[in-house]
Amino acid sequence: MTVSRPTAPDAAADEETLAELEALAVDFAEAAARLIRDERPGDLGAQSKTSRTDVVTVMDTRSEEFLRDRILTARPRDGLLGEEGSASPSQTGLTWVIDPIDGTTNYLYGMPLYAVSVAVVVGNPSEPGWRPVVGAVCSPGMGVTWSARTRGGARSAAIGGGTPREVAVGGATELAQGLVGTGFGYQAAVRAEQAAVLTTVLPRVRDIRRLGSAAVDLCLVGDGRLDAYYESGLKPWDLAAGWLIVTEAGGVVSGPGGADPDVTLTVAGNRMVHDQLRELVDP
Ligand code: LIP
């Protein structure tokens, strides 16, 4: 389906366009999720990227090629940025930001916590100042798709068209009662620094969960199933869709100094727990 409307950046504010883009994002994310789940080969051809523990499989590449073809067929003048190298400039002010498999290590090991993340953003995601306006995260291992659009709320549904359920962040008021998600990078020196931060956080929360997918972590915050999440080292494709799902579910997402989330830091939660967590991870 090609959505043909005025493509000026302010068209992104058009409710009908946003609703159509959200439906496309859900369709693309679920189709790619079915591909990586159902056509998983015996040999995933895992190769190292930035370090020996940072891997990419043949299905990361196949999923991104699949998403790129579907997106550029439906929205040929939009931009595209993908984790595995897809990049094309935007002629409309809108750019699709995709993570073909978020949680690749879990996927490699046959664990269910991985997802396909598809977002539409305004601005250039390779520079500061971009913001998501549509997001969809499909976790085939969990059988659920979360989605959101600006000023349109956030929802979850069973994959393939279950009745959508509006989602909302949890009501925790004290970080000490909070279940907090986090993650770690792939460089040994970075992980040592992240361990030092974790040493500060762990005694001050209910518990920590390291689930292995930033997109799923953020959706669980929006769904009230994690009270907060923080991580450093995330790229736009890791966080774009989940960022919007949290904020449209009534939560707050911030980065260093309270600015937008970026590779330096992402913190998410309801307002109270988010603010308390920021004091520990971004003093
Ligand atoms: C993953 C992130 C996760 C992080 C992992 C990894 P990938 O993305 O979603 O939050 O902790 O180290 O970066 O590499 O599986 O797309």
GROMACS .gro file of N, CA, C and O in nm, residues 99-196:
model
  392
   99ASP      N    1   1.573  -0.199   1.315
   99ASP     CA    2   1.663  -0.299   1.372
   99ASP      C    3   1.607  -0.435   1.331
   99ASP      O    4   1.506  -0.479   1.386
  100PRO      N    5   1.672  -0.502   1.236
  100PRO     CA    6   1.614  -0.624   1.180
  100PRO      C    7   1.605  -0.740   1.278
  100PRO      O    8   1.515  -0.824   1.264
  101ILE      N    9   1.698  -0.748   1.371
  101ILE     CA   10   1.687  -0.836   1.487
  101ILE      C   11   1.751  -0.763   1.605
  101ILE      O   12   1.873  -0.745   1.608
  102ASP      N   13   1.668  -0.719   1.698
  102ASP     CA   14   1.722  -0.659   1.821
  102ASP      C   15   1.725  -0.768   1.927
  102ASP      O   16   1.621  -0.826   1.958
  103GLY      N   17   1.846  -0.795   1.977
  103GLY     CA   18   1.863  -0.911   2.065
  103GLY      C   19   1.922  -1.027   1.988
  103GLY      O   20   1.884  -1.143   2.007
  104THR      N   21   2.016  -0.996   1.902
  104THR     CA   22   2.073  -1.098   1.813
  104THR      C   23   2.135  -1.213   1.890
  104THR      O   24   2.124  -1.329   1.851
  105THR      N   25   2.201  -1.181   2.004
  105THR     CA   26   2.262  -1.287   2.083
  105THR      C   27   2.156  -1.386   2.134
  105THR      O   28   2.175  -1.508   2.129
  106ASN      N   29   2.042  -1.333   2.179
  106ASN     CA   30   1.933  -1.421   2.223
  106ASN      C   31   1.884  -1.506   2.106
  106ASN      O   32   1.862  -1.627   2.121
  107TYR      N   33   1.869  -1.444   1.990
  107TYR     CA   34   1.824  -1.518   1.870
  107TYR      C   35   1.924  -1.629   1.837
  107TYR      O   36   1.887  -1.743   1.810
  108LEU      N   37   2.055  -1.595   1.843
  108LEU     CA   38   2.160  -1.692   1.813
  108LEU      C   39   2.153  -1.813   1.906
  108LEU      O   40   2.172  -1.928   1.864
  109TYR      N   41   2.120  -1.786   2.032
  109TYR     CA   42   2.117  -1.893   2.133
  109TYR      C   43   1.980  -1.959   2.146
  109TYR      O   44   1.957  -2.039   2.238
  110GLY      N   45   1.886  -1.918   2.060
  110GLY     CA   46   1.754  -1.981   2.066
  110GLY      C   47   1.670  -1.937   2.184
  110GLY      O   48   1.579  -2.008   2.227
  111MET      N   49   1.699  -1.818   2.236
  111MET     CA   50   1.620  -1.764   2.349
  111MET      C   51   1.513  -1.671   2.292
  111MET      O   52   1.535  -1.604   2.190
  112PRO      N   53   1.395  -1.660   2.355
  112PRO     CA   54   1.280  -1.591   2.293
  112PRO      C   55   1.286  -1.438   2.296
  112PRO      O   56   1.210  -1.372   2.226
  113LEU      N   57   1.376  -1.377   2.374
  113LEU     CA   58   1.370  -1.232   2.391
  113LEU      C   59   1.451  -1.161   2.283
  113LEU      O   60   1.560  -1.110   2.306
  114TYR      N   61   1.393  -1.156   2.164
  114TYR     CA   62   1.448  -1.078   2.054
  114TYR      C   63   1.329  -1.015   1.981
  114TYR      O   64   1.212  -1.055   2.002
  115ALA      N   65   1.354  -0.917   1.896
  115ALA     CA   66   1.243  -0.846   1.833
  115ALA      C   67   1.288  -0.783   1.703
  115ALA      O   68   1.407  -0.765   1.678
  116VAL      N   69   1.191  -0.746   1.621
  116VAL     CA   70   1.213  -0.661   1.504
  116VAL      C   71   1.158  -0.523   1.541
  116VAL      O   72   1.043  -0.512   1.586
  117SER      N   73   1.239  -0.421   1.526
  117SER     CA   74   1.198  -0.286   1.563
  117SER      C   75   1.193  -0.197   1.439
  117SER      O   76   1.290  -0.189   1.363
  118VAL      N   77   1.077  -0.134   1.417
  118VAL     CA   78   1.056  -0.047   1.301
  118VAL      C   79   1.000   0.086   1.349
  118VAL      O   80   0.897   0.089   1.418
  119ALA      N   81   1.068   0.194   1.318
  119ALA     CA   82   1.022   0.327   1.360
  119ALA      C   83   1.022   0.421   1.240
  119ALA      O   84   1.095   0.400   1.142
  120VAL      N   85   0.939   0.525   1.248
  120VAL     CA   86   0.944   0.637   1.153
  120VAL      C   87   0.978   0.760   1.235
  120VAL      O   88   0.914   0.785   1.339
  121VAL      N   89   1.081   0.833   1.192
  121VAL     CA   90   1.126   0.949   1.270
  121VAL      C   91   1.124   1.073   1.182
  121VAL      O   92   1.132   1.066   1.059
  122VAL      N   93   1.112   1.189   1.245
  122VAL     CA   94   1.132   1.316   1.177
  122VAL      C   95   1.271   1.366   1.215
  122VAL      O   96   1.317   1.344   1.327
  123GLY      N   97   1.339   1.431   1.121
  123GLY     CA   98   1.477   1.470   1.143
  123GLY      C   99   1.572   1.360   1.096
  123GLY      O  100   1.531   1.250   1.061
  124ASN      N  101   1.701   1.393   1.103
  124ASN     CA  102   1.804   1.299   1.058
  124ASN      C  103   1.851   1.214   1.175
  124ASN      O  104   1.915   1.267   1.267
  125PRO      N  105   1.824   1.084   1.175
  125PRO     CA  106   1.861   1.000   1.290
  125PRO      C  107   2.012   0.987   1.309
  125PRO      O  108   2.055   0.935   1.412
  126SER      N  109   2.089   1.031   1.214
  126SER     CA  110   2.235   1.028   1.229
  126SER      C  111   2.289   1.154   1.296
  126SER      O  112   2.410   1.167   1.315
  127GLU      N  113   2.200   1.248   1.329
  127GLU     CA  114   2.241   1.371   1.396
  127GLU      C  115   2.148   1.396   1.514
  127GLU      O  116   2.036   1.345   1.516
  128PRO      N  117   2.187   1.477   1.615
  128PRO     CA  118   2.097   1.509   1.726
  128PRO      C  119   1.973   1.581   1.673
  128PRO      O  120   1.976   1.648   1.570
  129GLY      N  121   1.861   1.566   1.751
  129GLY     CA  122   1.741   1.643   1.719
  129GLY      C  123   1.631   1.563   1.652
  129GLY      O  124   1.519   1.613   1.634
  130TRP      N  125   1.656   1.438   1.618
  130TRP     CA  126   1.550   1.357   1.554
  130TRP      C  127   1.453   1.309   1.662
  130TRP      O  128   1.486   1.304   1.780
  131ARG      N  129   1.330   1.276   1.621
  131ARG     CA  130   1.230   1.223   1.715
  131ARG      C  131   1.141   1.123   1.644
  131ARG      O  132   1.102   1.144   1.529
  132PRO      N  133   1.105   1.013   1.714
  132PRO     CA  134   1.014   0.914   1.654
  132PRO      C  135   0.871   0.967   1.650
  132PRO      O  136   0.828   1.039   1.741
  133VAL      N  137   0.797   0.934   1.544
  133VAL     CA  138   0.654   0.969   1.536
  133VAL      C  139   0.566   0.843   1.523
  133VAL      O  140   0.446   0.849   1.545
  134VAL      N  141   0.630   0.732   1.485
  134VAL     CA  142   0.561   0.602   1.474
  134VAL      C  143   0.660   0.495   1.517
  134VAL      O  144   0.780   0.506   1.489
  135GLY      N  145   0.611   0.391   1.586
  135GLY     CA  146   0.700   0.282   1.625
  135GLY      C  147   0.624   0.151   1.635
  135GLY      O  148   0.507   0.150   1.671
  136ALA      N  149   0.692   0.042   1.598
  136ALA     CA  150   0.636  -0.093   1.614
  136ALA      C  151   0.751  -0.187   1.652
  136ALA      O  152   0.857  -0.182   1.592
  137VAL      N  153   0.728  -0.269   1.753
  137VAL     CA  154   0.826  -0.368   1.798
  137VAL      C  155   0.753  -0.502   1.804
  137VAL      O  156   0.656  -0.517   1.878
  138CYS      N  157   0.799  -0.599   1.726
  138CYS     CA  158   0.736  -0.731   1.723
  138CYS      C  159   0.833  -0.833   1.781
  138CYS      O  160   0.944  -0.850   1.730
  139SER      N  161   0.789  -0.901   1.888
  139SER     CA  162   0.870  -1.006   1.951
  139SER      C  163   0.803  -1.141   1.924
  139SER      O  164   0.709  -1.180   1.994
  140PRO      N  165   0.850  -1.214   1.823
  140PRO     CA  166   0.783  -1.341   1.790
  140PRO      C  167   0.795  -1.443   1.903
  140PRO      O  168   0.704  -1.522   1.925
  141GLY      N  169   0.909  -1.436   1.978
  141GLY     CA  170   0.923  -1.529   2.089
  141GLY      C  171   0.822  -1.506   2.198
  141GLY      O  172   0.786  -1.598   2.272
  142MET      N  173   0.775  -1.382   2.213
  142MET     CA  174   0.675  -1.348   2.315
  142MET      C  175   0.535  -1.344   2.255
  142MET      O  176   0.437  -1.325   2.327
  143GLY      N  177   0.526  -1.352   2.120
  143GLY     CA  178   0.395  -1.353   2.054
  143GLY      C  179   0.321  -1.222   2.059
  143GLY      O  180   0.198  -1.217   2.050
  144VAL      N  181   0.396  -1.111   2.068
  144VAL     CA  182   0.332  -0.981   2.088
  144VAL      C  183   0.398  -0.874   2.003
  144VAL      O  184   0.517  -0.881   1.973
  145THR      N  185   0.313  -0.778   1.960
  145THR     CA  186   0.361  -0.658   1.892
  145THR      C  187   0.315  -0.537   1.971
  145THR      O  188   0.197  -0.524   2.003
  146TRP      N  189   0.411  -0.448   2.001
  146TRP     CA  190   0.377  -0.319   2.061
  146TRP      C  191   0.387  -0.214   1.952
  146TRP      O  192   0.470  -0.224   1.861
  147SER      N  193   0.302  -0.111   1.958
  147SER     CA  194   0.310  -0.004   1.860
  147SER      C  195   0.259   0.126   1.921
  147SER      O  196   0.190   0.126   2.023
  148ALA      N  197   0.293   0.237   1.854
  148ALA     CA  198   0.251   0.369   1.903
  148ALA      C  199   0.265   0.469   1.789
  148ALA      O  200   0.335   0.445   1.690
  149ARG      N  201   0.192   0.582   1.802
  149ARG     CA  202   0.210   0.695   1.711
  149ARG      C  203   0.198   0.821   1.794
  149ARG      O  204   0.128   0.822   1.897
  150THR      N  205   0.260   0.926   1.750
  150THR     CA  206   0.258   1.052   1.826
  150THR      C  207   0.115   1.097   1.851
  150THR      O  208   0.033   1.102   1.759
  151ARG      N  209   0.087   1.127   1.976
  151ARG     CA  210  -0.045   1.173   2.021
  151ARG      C  211  -0.154   1.069   1.995
  151ARG      O  212  -0.272   1.098   1.998
  152GLY      N  213  -0.113   0.942   1.970
  152GLY     CA  214  -0.213   0.839   1.944
  152GLY      C  215  -0.209   0.725   2.043
  152GLY      O  216  -0.277   0.623   2.025
  153GLY      N  217  -0.130   0.738   2.150
  153GLY     CA  218  -0.123   0.634   2.251
  153GLY      C  219  -0.033   0.519   2.209
  153GLY      O  220   0.021   0.516   2.099
  154ALA      N  221  -0.022   0.420   2.299
  154ALA     CA  222   0.060   0.300   2.276
  154ALA      C  223  -0.025   0.178   2.307
  154ALA      O  224  -0.111   0.183   2.395
  155ARG      N  225   0.001   0.070   2.234
  155ARG     CA  226  -0.084  -0.048   2.248
  155ARG      C  227  -0.003  -0.174   2.223
  155ARG      O  228   0.108  -0.167   2.172
  156SER      N  229  -0.060  -0.287   2.265
  156SER     CA  230  -0.001  -0.417   2.232
  156SER      C  231  -0.111  -0.506   2.179
  156SER      O  232  -0.229  -0.486   2.207
  157ALA      N  233  -0.068  -0.605   2.099
  157ALA     CA  234  -0.164  -0.701   2.044
  157ALA      C  235  -0.090  -0.830   2.014
  157ALA      O  236   0.030  -0.829   1.987
  158ALA      N  237  -0.165  -0.940   2.018
  158ALA     CA  238  -0.107  -1.067   1.975
  158ALA      C  239  -0.067  -1.053   1.829
  158ALA      O  240  -0.134  -0.984   1.750
  159ILE      N  241   0.044  -1.117   1.793
  159ILE     CA  242   0.093  -1.107   1.655
  159ILE      C  243  -0.015  -1.158   1.559
  159ILE      O  244  -0.079  -1.259   1.583
  160GLY      N  245  -0.036  -1.081   1.451
  160GLY     CA  246  -0.130  -1.126   1.347
  160GLY      C  247  -0.269  -1.070   1.364
  160GLY      O  248  -0.361  -1.106   1.290
  161GLY      N  249  -0.286  -0.978   1.462
  161GLY     CA  250  -0.414  -0.909   1.459
  161GLY      C  251  -0.504  -0.933   1.578
  161GLY      O  252  -0.625  -0.923   1.569
  162GLY      N  253  -0.445  -0.965   1.692
  162GLY     CA  254  -0.529  -0.972   1.812
  162GLY      C  255  -0.586  -0.835   1.843
  162GLY      O  256  -0.542  -0.732   1.788
  163THR      N  257  -0.686  -0.830   1.930
  163THR     CA  258  -0.746  -0.703   1.968
  163THR      C  259  -0.644  -0.617   2.042
  163THR      O  260  -0.592  -0.661   2.145
  164PRO      N  261  -0.611  -0.498   1.990
  164PRO     CA  262  -0.512  -0.415   2.058
  164PRO      C  263  -0.557  -0.376   2.199
  164PRO      O  264  -0.676  -0.356   2.224
  165ARG      N  265  -0.460  -0.372   2.290
  165ARG     CA  266  -0.484  -0.332   2.430
  165ARG      C  267  -0.398  -0.210   2.457
  165ARG      O  268  -0.276  -0.214   2.434
  166GLU      N  269  -0.458  -0.101   2.500
  166GLU     CA  270  -0.379   0.017   2.534
  166GLU      C  271  -0.285  -0.018   2.648
  166GLU      O  272  -0.325  -0.089   2.743
  167VAL      N  273  -0.163   0.029   2.645
  167VAL     CA  274  -0.066  -0.001   2.751
  167VAL      C  275  -0.028   0.129   2.822
  167VAL      O  276  -0.042   0.238   2.768
  168ALA      N  277   0.017   0.113   2.947
  168ALA     CA  278   0.057   0.228   3.030
  168ALA      C  279   0.171   0.186   3.121
  168ALA      O  280   0.180   0.070   3.163
  169VAL      N  281   0.257   0.282   3.151
  169VAL     CA  282   0.369   0.254   3.242
  169VAL      C  283   0.314   0.219   3.380
  169VAL      O  284   0.199   0.252   3.414
  170GLY      N  285   0.393   0.153   3.461
  170GLY     CA  286   0.351   0.112   3.594
  170GLY      C  287   0.344   0.230   3.691
  170GLY      O  288   0.388   0.341   3.659
  171GLY      N  289   0.294   0.203   3.809
  171GLY     CA  290   0.270   0.309   3.907
  171GLY      C  291   0.370   0.315   4.021
  171GLY      O  292   0.345   0.378   4.124
  172ALA      N  293   0.485   0.251   4.005
  172ALA     CA  294   0.584   0.253   4.115
  172ALA      C  295   0.621   0.396   4.150
  172ALA      O  296   0.633   0.482   4.063
  173THR      N  297   0.638   0.423   4.279
  173THR     CA  298   0.677   0.559   4.323
  173THR      C  299   0.817   0.560   4.382
  173THR      O  300   0.877   0.667   4.396
  174GLU      N  301   0.869   0.444   4.419
  174GLU     CA  302   1.001   0.436   4.481
  174GLU      C  303   1.091   0.345   4.399
  174GLU      O  304   1.056   0.229   4.372
  175LEU      N  305   1.210   0.394   4.363
  175LEU     CA  306   1.305   0.313   4.288
  175LEU      C  307   1.339   0.186   4.364
  175LEU      O  308   1.360   0.080   4.305
  176ALA      N  309   1.339   0.196   4.498
  176ALA     CA  310   1.374   0.079   4.582
  176ALA      C  311   1.277  -0.036   4.560
  176ALA      O  312   1.311  -0.153   4.586
  177GLN      N  313   1.159  -0.007   4.509
  177GLN     CA  314   1.061  -0.112   4.478
  177GLN      C  315   1.055  -0.141   4.328
  177GLN      O  316   0.964  -0.208   4.278
  178GLY      N  317   1.153  -0.086   4.255
  178GLY     CA  318   1.146  -0.092   4.110
  178GLY      C  319   1.221  -0.210   4.050
  178GLY      O  320   1.332  -0.243   4.092
  179LEU      N  321   1.160  -0.277   3.951
  179LEU     CA  322   1.227  -0.379   3.870
  179LEU      C  323   1.287  -0.306   3.751
  179LEU      O  324   1.214  -0.245   3.673
  180VAL      N  325   1.420  -0.310   3.740
  180VAL     CA  326   1.491  -0.222   3.646
  180VAL      C  327   1.567  -0.304   3.543
  180VAL      O  328   1.644  -0.395   3.575
  181GLY      N  329   1.542  -0.275   3.416
  181GLY     CA  330   1.613  -0.339   3.306
  181GLY      C  331   1.739  -0.262   3.270
  181GLY      O  332   1.747  -0.140   3.291
  182THR      N  333   1.837  -0.334   3.220
  182THR     CA  334   1.957  -0.268   3.168
  182THR      C  335   2.024  -0.359   3.067
  182THR      O  336   1.976  -0.470   3.039
  183GLY      N  337   2.133  -0.312   3.011
  183GLY     CA  338   2.208  -0.391   2.914
  183GLY      C  339   2.352  -0.345   2.910
  183GLY      O  340   2.387  -0.244   2.972
  184PHE      N  341   2.433  -0.416   2.837
  184PHE     CA  342   2.576  -0.391   2.834
  184PHE      C  343   2.629  -0.394   2.690
  184PHE      O  344   2.574  -0.462   2.604
  185GLY      N  345   2.735  -0.322   2.670
  185GLY     CA  346   2.796  -0.315   2.538
  185GLY      C  347   2.883  -0.437   2.510
  185GLY      O  348   2.881  -0.537   2.583
  186TYR      N  349   2.958  -0.424   2.401
  186TYR     CA  350   3.037  -0.540   2.354
  186TYR      C  351   3.187  -0.522   2.376
  186TYR      O  352   3.265  -0.612   2.350
  187GLN      N  353   3.228  -0.404   2.420
  187GLN     CA  354   3.371  -0.380   2.442
  187GLN      C  355   3.403  -0.403   2.589
  187GLN      O  356   3.333  -0.350   2.678
  188ALA      N  357   3.508  -0.477   2.618
  188ALA     CA  358   3.543  -0.513   2.756
  188ALA      C  359   3.559  -0.389   2.844
  188ALA      O  360   3.506  -0.384   2.955
  189ALA      N  361   3.626  -0.287   2.794
  189ALA     CA  362   3.648  -0.167   2.877
  189ALA      C  363   3.516  -0.098   2.908
  189ALA      O  364   3.494  -0.049   3.020
  190VAL      N  365   3.426  -0.095   2.810
  190VAL     CA  366   3.295  -0.032   2.832
  190VAL      C  367   3.216  -0.113   2.934
  190VAL      O  368   3.152  -0.060   3.025
  191ARG      N  369   3.223  -0.244   2.925
  191ARG     CA  370   3.149  -0.329   3.018
  191ARG      C  371   3.201  -0.311   3.161
  191ARG      O  372   3.124  -0.316   3.258
  192ALA      N  373   3.330  -0.286   3.175
  192ALA     CA  374   3.385  -0.262   3.310
  192ALA      C  375   3.324  -0.135   3.368
  192ALA      O  376   3.285  -0.129   3.485
  193GLU      N  377   3.313  -0.030   3.286
  193GLU     CA  378   3.250   0.095   3.333
  193GLU      C  379   3.103   0.072   3.365
  193GLU      O  380   3.051   0.122   3.466
  194GLN      N  381   3.035  -0.005   3.282
  194GLN     CA  382   2.892  -0.033   3.305
  194GLN      C  383   2.873  -0.116   3.432
  194GLN      O  384   2.775  -0.097   3.505
  195ALA      N  385   2.968  -0.203   3.461
  195ALA     CA  386   2.960  -0.283   3.584
  195ALA      C  387   2.971  -0.192   3.706
  195ALA      O  388   2.903  -0.212   3.808
  196ALA      N  389   3.053  -0.087   3.695
  196ALA     CA  390   3.068   0.006   3.808
  196ALA      C  391   2.936   0.079   3.834
  196ALA      O  392   2.894   0.096   3.949
   0.00000   0.00000   0.00000
